[in-house]
Tab-separated table of C-alpha atoms in Angstrom:
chain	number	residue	atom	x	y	z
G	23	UNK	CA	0.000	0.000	0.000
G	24	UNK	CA	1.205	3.353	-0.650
G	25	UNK	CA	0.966	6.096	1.564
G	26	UNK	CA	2.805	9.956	1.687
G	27	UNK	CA	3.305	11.993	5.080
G	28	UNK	CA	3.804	15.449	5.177
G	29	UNK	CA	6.341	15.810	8.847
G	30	UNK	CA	4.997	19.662	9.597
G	31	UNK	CA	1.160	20.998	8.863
G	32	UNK	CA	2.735	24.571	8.982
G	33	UNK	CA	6.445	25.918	8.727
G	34	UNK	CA	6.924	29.714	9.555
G	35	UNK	CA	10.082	31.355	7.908
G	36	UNK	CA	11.342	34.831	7.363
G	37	UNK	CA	11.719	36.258	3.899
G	38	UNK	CA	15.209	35.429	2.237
G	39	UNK	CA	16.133	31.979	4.298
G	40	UNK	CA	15.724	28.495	3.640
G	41	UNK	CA	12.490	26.270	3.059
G	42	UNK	CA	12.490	22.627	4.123
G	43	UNK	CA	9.683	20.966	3.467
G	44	UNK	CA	9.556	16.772	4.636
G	45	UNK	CA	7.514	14.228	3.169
G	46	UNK	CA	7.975	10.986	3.455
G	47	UNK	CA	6.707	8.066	1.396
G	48	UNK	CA	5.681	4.268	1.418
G	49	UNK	CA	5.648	1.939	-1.936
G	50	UNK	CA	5.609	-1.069	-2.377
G	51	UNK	CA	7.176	-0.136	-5.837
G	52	UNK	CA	9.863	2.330	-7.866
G	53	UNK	CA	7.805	5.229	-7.172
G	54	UNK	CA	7.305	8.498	-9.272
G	55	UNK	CA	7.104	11.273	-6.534
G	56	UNK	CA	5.693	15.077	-6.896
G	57	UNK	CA	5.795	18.200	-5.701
G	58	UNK	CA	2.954	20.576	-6.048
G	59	UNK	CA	1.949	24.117	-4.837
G	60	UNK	CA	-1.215	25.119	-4.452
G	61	UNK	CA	-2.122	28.958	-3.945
G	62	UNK	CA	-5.695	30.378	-2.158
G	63	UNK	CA	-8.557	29.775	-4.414
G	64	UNK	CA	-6.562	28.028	-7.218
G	65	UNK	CA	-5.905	24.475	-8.316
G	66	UNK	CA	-2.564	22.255	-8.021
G	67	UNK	CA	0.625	23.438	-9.853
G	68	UNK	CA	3.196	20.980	-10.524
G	69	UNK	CA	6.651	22.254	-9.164
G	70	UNK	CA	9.087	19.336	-10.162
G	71	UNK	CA	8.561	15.563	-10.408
G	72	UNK	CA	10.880	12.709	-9.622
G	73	UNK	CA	10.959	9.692	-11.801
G	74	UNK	CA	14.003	7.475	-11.251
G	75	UNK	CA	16.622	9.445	-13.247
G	76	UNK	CA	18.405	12.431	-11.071
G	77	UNK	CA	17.639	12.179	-7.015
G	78	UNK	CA	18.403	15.839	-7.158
G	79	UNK	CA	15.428	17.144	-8.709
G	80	UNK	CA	15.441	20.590	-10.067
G	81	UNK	CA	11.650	22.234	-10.218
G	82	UNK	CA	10.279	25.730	-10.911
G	83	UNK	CA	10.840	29.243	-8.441
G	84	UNK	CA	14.173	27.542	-7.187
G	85	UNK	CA	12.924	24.655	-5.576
G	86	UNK	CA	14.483	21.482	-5.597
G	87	UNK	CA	14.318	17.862	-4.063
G	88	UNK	CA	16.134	15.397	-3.045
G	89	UNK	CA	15.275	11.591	-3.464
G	90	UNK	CA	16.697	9.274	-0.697
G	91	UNK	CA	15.478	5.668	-1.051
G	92	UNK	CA	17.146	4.320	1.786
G	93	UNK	CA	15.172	7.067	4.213
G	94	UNK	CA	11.915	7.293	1.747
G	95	UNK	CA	11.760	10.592	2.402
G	96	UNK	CA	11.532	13.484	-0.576
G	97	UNK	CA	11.941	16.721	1.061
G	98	UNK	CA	11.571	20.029	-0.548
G	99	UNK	CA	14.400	22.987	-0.154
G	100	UNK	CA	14.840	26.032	-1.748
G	101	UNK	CA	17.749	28.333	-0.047
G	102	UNK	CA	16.497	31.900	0.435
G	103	UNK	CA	11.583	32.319	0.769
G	104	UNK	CA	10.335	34.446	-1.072
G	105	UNK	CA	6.635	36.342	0.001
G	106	UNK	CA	5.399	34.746	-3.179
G	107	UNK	CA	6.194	31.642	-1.905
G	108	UNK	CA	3.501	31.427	0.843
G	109	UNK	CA	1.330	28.804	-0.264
G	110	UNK	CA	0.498	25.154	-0.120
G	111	UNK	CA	2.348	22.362	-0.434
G	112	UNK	CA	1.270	18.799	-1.128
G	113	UNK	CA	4.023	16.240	-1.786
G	114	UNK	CA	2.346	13.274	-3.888
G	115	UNK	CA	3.287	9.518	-4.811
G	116	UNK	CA	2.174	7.963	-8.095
G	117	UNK	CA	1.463	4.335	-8.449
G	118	UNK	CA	0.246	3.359	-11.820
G	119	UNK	CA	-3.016	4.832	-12.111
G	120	UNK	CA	-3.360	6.239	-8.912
G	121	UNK	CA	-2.311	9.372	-7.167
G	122	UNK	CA	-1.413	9.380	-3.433
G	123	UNK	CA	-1.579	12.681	-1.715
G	124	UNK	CA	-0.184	14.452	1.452
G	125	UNK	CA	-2.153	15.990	4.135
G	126	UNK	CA	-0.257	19.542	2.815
G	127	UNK	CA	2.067	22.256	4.591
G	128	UNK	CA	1.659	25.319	4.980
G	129	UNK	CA	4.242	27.496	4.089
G	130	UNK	CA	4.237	30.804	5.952
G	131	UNK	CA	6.748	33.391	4.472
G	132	UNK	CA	7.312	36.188	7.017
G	133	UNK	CA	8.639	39.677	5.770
D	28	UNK	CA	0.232	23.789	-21.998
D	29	UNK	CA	-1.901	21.155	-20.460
D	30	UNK	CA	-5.674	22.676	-19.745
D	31	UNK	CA	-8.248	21.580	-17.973
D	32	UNK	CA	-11.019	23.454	-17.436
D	33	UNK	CA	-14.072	23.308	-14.737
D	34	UNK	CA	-16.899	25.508	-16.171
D	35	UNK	CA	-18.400	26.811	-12.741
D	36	UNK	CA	-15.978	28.329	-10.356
D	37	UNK	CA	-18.136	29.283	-7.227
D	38	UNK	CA	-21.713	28.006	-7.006
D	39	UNK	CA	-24.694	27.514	-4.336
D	40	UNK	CA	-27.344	25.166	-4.050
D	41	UNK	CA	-29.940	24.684	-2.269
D	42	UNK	CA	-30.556	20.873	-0.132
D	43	UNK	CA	-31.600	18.220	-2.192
D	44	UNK	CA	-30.894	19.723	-5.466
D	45	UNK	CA	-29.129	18.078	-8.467
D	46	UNK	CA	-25.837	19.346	-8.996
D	47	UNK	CA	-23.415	19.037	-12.321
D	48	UNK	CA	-20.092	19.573	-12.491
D	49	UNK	CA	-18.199	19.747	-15.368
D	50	UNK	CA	-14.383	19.055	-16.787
D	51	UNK	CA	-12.836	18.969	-19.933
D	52	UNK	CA	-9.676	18.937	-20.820
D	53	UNK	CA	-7.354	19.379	-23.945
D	54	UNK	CA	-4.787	16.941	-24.124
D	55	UNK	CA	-6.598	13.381	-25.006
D	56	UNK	CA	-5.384	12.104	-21.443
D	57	UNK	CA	-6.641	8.751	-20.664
D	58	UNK	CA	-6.890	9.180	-16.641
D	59	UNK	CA	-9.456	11.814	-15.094
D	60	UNK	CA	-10.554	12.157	-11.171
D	61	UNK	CA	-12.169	14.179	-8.953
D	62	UNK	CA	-11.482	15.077	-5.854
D	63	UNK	CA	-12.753	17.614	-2.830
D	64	UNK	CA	-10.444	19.510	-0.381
D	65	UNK	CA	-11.492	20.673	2.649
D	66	UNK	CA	-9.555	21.903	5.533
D	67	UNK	CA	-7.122	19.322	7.449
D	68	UNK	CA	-8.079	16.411	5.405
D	69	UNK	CA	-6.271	17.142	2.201
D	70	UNK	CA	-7.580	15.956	-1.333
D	71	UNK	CA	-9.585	13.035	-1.075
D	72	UNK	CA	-10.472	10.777	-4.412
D	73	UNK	CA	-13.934	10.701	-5.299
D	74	UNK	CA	-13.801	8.637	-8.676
D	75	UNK	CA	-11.591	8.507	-11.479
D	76	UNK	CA	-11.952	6.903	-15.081
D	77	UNK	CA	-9.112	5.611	-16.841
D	78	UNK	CA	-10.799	5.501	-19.973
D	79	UNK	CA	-14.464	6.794	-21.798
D	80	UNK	CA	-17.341	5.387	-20.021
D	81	UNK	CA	-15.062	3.389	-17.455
D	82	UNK	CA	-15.388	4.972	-13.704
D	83	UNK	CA	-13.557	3.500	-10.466
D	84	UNK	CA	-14.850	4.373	-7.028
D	85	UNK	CA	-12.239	6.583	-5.065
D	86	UNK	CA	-12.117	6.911	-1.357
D	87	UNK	CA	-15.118	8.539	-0.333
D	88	UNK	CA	-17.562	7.817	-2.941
D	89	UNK	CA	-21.102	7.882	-1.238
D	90	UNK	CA	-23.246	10.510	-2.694
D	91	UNK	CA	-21.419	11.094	-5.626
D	92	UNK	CA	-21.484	9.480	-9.305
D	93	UNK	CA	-19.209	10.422	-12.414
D	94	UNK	CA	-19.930	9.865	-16.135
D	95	UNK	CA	-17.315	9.870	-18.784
D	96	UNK	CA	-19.208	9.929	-22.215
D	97	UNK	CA	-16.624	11.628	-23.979
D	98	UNK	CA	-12.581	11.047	-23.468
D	99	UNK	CA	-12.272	15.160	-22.688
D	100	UNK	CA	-15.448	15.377	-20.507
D	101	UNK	CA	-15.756	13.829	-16.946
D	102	UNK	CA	-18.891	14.954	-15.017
D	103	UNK	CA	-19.161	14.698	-11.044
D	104	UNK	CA	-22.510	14.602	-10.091
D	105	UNK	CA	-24.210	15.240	-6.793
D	106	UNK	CA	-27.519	12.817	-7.179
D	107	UNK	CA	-29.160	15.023	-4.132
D	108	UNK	CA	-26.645	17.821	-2.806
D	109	UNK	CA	-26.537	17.636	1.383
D	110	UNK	CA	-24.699	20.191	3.312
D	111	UNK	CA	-21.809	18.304	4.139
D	112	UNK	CA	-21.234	18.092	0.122
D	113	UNK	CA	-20.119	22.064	0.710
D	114	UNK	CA	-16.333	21.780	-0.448
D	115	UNK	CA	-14.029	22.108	-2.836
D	116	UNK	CA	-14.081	20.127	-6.002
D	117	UNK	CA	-10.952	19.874	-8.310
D	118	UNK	CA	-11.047	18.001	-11.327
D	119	UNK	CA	-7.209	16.657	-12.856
D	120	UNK	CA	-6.261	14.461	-15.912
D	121	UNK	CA	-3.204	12.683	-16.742
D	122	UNK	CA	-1.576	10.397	-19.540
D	123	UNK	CA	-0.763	6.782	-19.170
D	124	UNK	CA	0.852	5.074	-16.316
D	125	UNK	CA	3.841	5.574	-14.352
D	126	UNK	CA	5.791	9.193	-14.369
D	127	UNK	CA	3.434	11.141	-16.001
D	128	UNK	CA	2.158	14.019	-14.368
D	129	UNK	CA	-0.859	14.720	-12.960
D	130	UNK	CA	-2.857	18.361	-14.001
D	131	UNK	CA	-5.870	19.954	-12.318
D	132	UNK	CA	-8.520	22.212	-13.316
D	133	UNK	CA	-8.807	25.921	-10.888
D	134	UNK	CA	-11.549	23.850	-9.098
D	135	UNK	CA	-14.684	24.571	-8.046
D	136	UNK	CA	-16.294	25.716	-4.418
D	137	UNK	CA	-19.697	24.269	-3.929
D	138	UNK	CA	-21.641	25.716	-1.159
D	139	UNK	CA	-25.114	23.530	0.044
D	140	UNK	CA	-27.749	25.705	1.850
């Protein structure tokens, strides 16, 4: 069965320092793993996708992930928050047809 | 640039009624879902279709049905809207199997009165 946990509902940082976002992931298979943001009142936007080439994965606005098998975890970075970043964040495992989605952080960008 | 589009943004009905809502999207994906959002419990899967006229039960269901007549159209359907059917709806496609993204529609917020 596959599951995704998001570590933190909210994370609270000030304007120009890191983002770390956790997730962590069960599969019983290779998975293909997601990042998407979400902003108020709008739909899912894909920020950068992992599918068993690169472990670094390089997405859009600067953020990246990193793919560690050995601690299923694919945690989202990006090294200096921007206001525009405040969002939503849902971190989400593909299995064949099916889409498995985190509970979502909150990202909280403070000036 | 992948689209898909939900027709109503914001609507309101009243208890009981029969509510349709509509996706289409513009890239001949095989895969469509629905889903509702609501605060602390994520996106939940109502239904998906992997293919025209072919539907799947997601995780929650009850009170809902889908139809898929068309590969670009996928229709939720609320057979009698209740008030705890006030959410979020957000429609997505995608292509094939494995690695392929998932996109989603702007949604649409469904208030029951």
């Amino acid at each position: 069965a596959q599951s995704v946990t998001q570590l933190d509902s909210h994370v609270s940082v000030s304007e120009g320092t890191p983002v770390l976002l956790r997730c962590n992931y069960s599969s019983s298979y290779s998975p293909s793993l997601f990042w998407y943001v979400q902003h108020p009142n709008k739909g899912l936007q894909l920020l950068l996708k992992y599918t068993s080439a690169a472990t670094l994965v390089k997405g859009i606005n600067g953020f990246e992930a990193e793919f560690k098998k050995s601690e299923t975890s694919f945690h989202l970075t990006k090294p200096s928050a921007h206001m525009s970043d405040a969002a939503e964040y849902f971190c989400v495992v593909r299995n064949f047809n099916k889409f498995y989605f985190g509970s979502g952080t909150k990202l909280n960008v403070k000036p | 640039d992948v689209k898909v589009t939900q027709s109503s943004r914001y609507l309101v009905k009243r208890t009981g009624e029969k509510v349709f809502l509509e996706c289409v999207q513009d890239m001949d994906h095989e895969n469509m879902f629905w889903y509702r959002q609501d605060p602390g419990l994520g996106l939940r899967l109502i239904y998906f279709s992997y293919d025209v006229k072919m539907k799947e039960k997601g995780d929650i269901p009850e009170g809902y049905s889908v139809s898929r007549e068309k590969k670009e159209r996928f229709s939720l359907i609320l057979e009698s809207a209740s008030t705890n059917q006030t959410s979020m709806y957000l429609c997505a496609s995608s292509f094939g199997n494995s690695g392929n993204t998932i996109y989603f529609g702007e949604g649409s917020w469904l208030t029951v009165v």
